Tab-separated table of C-alpha atoms in Angstrom:
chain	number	residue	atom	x	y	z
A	915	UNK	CA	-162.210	-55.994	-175.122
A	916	UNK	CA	-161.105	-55.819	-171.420
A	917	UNK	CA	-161.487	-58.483	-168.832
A	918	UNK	CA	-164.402	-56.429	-167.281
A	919	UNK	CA	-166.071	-56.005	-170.804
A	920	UNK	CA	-165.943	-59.982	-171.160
A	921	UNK	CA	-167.501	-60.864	-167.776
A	922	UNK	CA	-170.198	-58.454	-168.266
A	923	UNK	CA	-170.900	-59.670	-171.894
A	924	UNK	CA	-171.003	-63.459	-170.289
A	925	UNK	CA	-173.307	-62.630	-167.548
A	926	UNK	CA	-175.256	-61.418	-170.227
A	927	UNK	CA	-174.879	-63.756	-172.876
A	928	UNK	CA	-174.648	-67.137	-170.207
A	929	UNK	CA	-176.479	-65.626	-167.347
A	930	UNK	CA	-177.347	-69.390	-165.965
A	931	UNK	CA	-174.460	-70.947	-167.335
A	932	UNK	CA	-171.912	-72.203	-165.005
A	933	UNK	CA	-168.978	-69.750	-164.256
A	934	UNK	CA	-167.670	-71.406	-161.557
A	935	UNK	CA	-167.505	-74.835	-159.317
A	936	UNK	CA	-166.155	-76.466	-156.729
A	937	UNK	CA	-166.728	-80.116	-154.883
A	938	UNK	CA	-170.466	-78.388	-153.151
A	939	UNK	CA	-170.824	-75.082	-155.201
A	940	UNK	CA	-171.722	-73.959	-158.758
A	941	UNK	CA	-172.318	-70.253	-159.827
A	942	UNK	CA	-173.259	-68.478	-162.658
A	943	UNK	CA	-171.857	-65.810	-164.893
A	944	UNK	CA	-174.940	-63.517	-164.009
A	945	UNK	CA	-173.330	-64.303	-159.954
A	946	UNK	CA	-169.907	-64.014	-160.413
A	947	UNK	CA	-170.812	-60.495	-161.908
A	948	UNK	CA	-173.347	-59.383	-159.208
A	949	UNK	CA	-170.193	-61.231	-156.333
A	950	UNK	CA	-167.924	-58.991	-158.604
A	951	UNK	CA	-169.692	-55.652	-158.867
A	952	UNK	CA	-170.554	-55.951	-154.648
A	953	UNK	CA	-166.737	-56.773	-154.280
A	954	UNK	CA	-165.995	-53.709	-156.134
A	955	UNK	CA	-168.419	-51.567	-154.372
A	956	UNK	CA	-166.587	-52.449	-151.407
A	957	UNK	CA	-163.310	-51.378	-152.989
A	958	UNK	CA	-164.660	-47.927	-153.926
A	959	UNK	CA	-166.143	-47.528	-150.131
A	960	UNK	CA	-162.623	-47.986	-149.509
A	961	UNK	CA	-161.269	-45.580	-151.626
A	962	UNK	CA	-160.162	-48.031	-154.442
A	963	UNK	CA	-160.392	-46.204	-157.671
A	964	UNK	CA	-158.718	-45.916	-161.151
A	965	UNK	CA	-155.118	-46.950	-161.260
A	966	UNK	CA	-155.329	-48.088	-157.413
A	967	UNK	CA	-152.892	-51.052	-157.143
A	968	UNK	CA	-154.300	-53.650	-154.897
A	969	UNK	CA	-152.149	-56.520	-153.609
A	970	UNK	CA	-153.794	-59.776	-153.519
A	971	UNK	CA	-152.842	-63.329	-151.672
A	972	UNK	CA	-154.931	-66.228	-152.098
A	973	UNK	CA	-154.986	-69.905	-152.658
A	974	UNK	CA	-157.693	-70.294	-155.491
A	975	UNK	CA	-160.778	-69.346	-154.104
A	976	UNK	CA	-164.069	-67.747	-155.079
A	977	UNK	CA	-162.729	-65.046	-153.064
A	978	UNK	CA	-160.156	-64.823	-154.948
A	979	UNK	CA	-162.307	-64.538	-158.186
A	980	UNK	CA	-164.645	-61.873	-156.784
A	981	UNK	CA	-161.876	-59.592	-155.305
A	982	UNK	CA	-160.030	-59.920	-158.628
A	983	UNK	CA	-162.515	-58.702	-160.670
A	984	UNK	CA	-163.980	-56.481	-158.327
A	985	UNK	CA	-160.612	-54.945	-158.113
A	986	UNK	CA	-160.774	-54.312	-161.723
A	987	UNK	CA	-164.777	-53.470	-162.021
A	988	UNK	CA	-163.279	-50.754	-159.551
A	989	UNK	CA	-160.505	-49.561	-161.373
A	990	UNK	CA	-157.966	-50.401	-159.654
A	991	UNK	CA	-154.712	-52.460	-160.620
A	992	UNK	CA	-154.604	-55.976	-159.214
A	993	UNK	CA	-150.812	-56.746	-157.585
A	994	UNK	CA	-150.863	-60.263	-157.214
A	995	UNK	CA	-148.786	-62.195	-154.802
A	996	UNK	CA	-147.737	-65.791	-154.512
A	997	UNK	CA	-149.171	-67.549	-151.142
A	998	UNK	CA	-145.956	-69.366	-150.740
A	999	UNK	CA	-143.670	-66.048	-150.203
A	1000	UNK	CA	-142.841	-65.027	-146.505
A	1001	UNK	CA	-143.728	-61.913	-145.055
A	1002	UNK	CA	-140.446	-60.018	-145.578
A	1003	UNK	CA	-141.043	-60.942	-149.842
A	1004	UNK	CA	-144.515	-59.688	-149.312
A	1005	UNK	CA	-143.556	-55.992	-147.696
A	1006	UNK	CA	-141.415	-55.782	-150.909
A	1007	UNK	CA	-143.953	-56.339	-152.910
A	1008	UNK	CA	-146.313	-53.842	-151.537
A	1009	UNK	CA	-143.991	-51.207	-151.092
A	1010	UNK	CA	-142.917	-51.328	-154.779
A	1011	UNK	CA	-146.284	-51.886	-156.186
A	1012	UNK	CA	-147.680	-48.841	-153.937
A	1013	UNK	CA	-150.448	-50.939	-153.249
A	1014	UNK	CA	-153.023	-48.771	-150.988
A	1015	UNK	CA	-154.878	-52.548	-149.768
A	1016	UNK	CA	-153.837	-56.137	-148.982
A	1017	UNK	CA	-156.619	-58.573	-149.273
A	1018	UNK	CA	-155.667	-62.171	-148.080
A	1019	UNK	CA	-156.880	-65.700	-147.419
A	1020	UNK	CA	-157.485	-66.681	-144.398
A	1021	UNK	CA	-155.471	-69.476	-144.172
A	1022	UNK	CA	-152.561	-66.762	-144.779
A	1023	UNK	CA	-152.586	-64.616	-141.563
A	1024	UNK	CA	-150.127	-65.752	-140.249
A	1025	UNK	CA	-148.177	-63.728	-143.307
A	1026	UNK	CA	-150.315	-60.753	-143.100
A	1027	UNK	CA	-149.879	-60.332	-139.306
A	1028	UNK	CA	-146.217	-60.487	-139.755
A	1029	UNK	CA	-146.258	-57.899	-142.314
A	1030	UNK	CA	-144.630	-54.281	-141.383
A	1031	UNK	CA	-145.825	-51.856	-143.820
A	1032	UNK	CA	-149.280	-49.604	-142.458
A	1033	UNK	CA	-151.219	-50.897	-145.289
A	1034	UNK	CA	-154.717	-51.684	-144.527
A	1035	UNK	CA	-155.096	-55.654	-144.324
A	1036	UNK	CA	-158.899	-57.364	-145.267
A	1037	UNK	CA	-159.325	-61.699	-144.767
A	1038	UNK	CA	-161.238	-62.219	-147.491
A	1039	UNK	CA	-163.151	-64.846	-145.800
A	1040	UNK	CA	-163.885	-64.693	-142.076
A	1041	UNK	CA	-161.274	-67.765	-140.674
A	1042	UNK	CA	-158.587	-64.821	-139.950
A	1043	UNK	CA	-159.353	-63.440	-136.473
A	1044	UNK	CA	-158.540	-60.352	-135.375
A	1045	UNK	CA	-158.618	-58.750	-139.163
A	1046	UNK	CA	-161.453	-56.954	-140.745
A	1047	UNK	CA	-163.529	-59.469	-143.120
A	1048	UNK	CA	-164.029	-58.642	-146.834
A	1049	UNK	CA	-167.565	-60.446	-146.315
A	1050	UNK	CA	-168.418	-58.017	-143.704
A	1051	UNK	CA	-167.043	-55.331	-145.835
A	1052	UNK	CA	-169.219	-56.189	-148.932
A	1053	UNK	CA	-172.507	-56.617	-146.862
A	1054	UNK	CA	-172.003	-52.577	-145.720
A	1055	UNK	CA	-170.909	-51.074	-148.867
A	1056	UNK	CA	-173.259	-48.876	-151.292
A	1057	UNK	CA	-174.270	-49.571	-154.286
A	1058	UNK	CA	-171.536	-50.245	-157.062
A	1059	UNK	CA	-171.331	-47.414	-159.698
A	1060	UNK	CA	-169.385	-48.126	-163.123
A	1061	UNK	CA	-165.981	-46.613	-163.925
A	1062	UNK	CA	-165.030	-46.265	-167.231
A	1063	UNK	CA	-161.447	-48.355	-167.639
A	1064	UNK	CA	-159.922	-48.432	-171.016
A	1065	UNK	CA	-157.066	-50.640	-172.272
A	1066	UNK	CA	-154.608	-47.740	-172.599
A	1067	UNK	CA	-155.676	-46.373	-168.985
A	1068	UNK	CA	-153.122	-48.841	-167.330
């Protein structure tokens, strides 16, 4: 069973349950799927498909938790990278990974500003000015459509 299978099958099975909390917010499974699959739409608007790899930079966030699965409900390959690194780590990163988009808190543009590579850059939430907002992103995009992912496809 793959990641994607097992979010879908909780949704399903534990659609009220809670997936997910913090101090003022609780979600459910049936949510984090429907957060998910809108992520992911977003991601194939953008050209995201099978065997994209995506680099990813976030403090834990539900951000974080939607782009990472929506990355995956997508098809793509999720790169992730540590929040603490400095710019110059993070260009390595994404020019060895081949990553095609770099999604990022925030609270970490500072990094992604500095960055050199021309790699497409997305805040995931809307506190980085002057980048493009995943949020904004995800209210545009068309409908989600399924891609079929198997465990040997990676």
């Amino acid at each position: 069973m793959t990641v994607i299978e097992l979010i879908d099958k909780n949704a399903e099975l534990f659609s009220k349950e809670i997936a997910l909390c913090d101090m003022e917010t609780e979600l459910s499974f049936k949510q984090v799927k429907e957060k998910s699959e809108q992520a992911a739409a977003c991601f194939q608007a953008l050209n995201i498909g099978k065997g994209d790899p995506v680099a990813i930079m976030s403090q834990n966030t539900f951000d974080f938790v939607f782009s990472f699965f929506g990355i995956l409900k997508a098809g793509g390959i999720v790169v992730p990278v540590n929040h603490k690194l400095t710019a110059l780590e993070v260009d390595y990163i994404i020019e060895n990974s081949g990553s095609k988009l770099f999604l990022f808190d925030g609270s970490l543009a500072d990094v992604a500003g500095k960055l050199k590579g021309d790699i497409r850059k997305i805040a995931m939430d809307s506190s980085a000015s002057g980048f493009e907002s995943l949020g904004d992103a995800m209210d545009k995009a068309p409908a989600f459509f399924p891609v079929e992912v198997q465990e040997d496809d990676i």
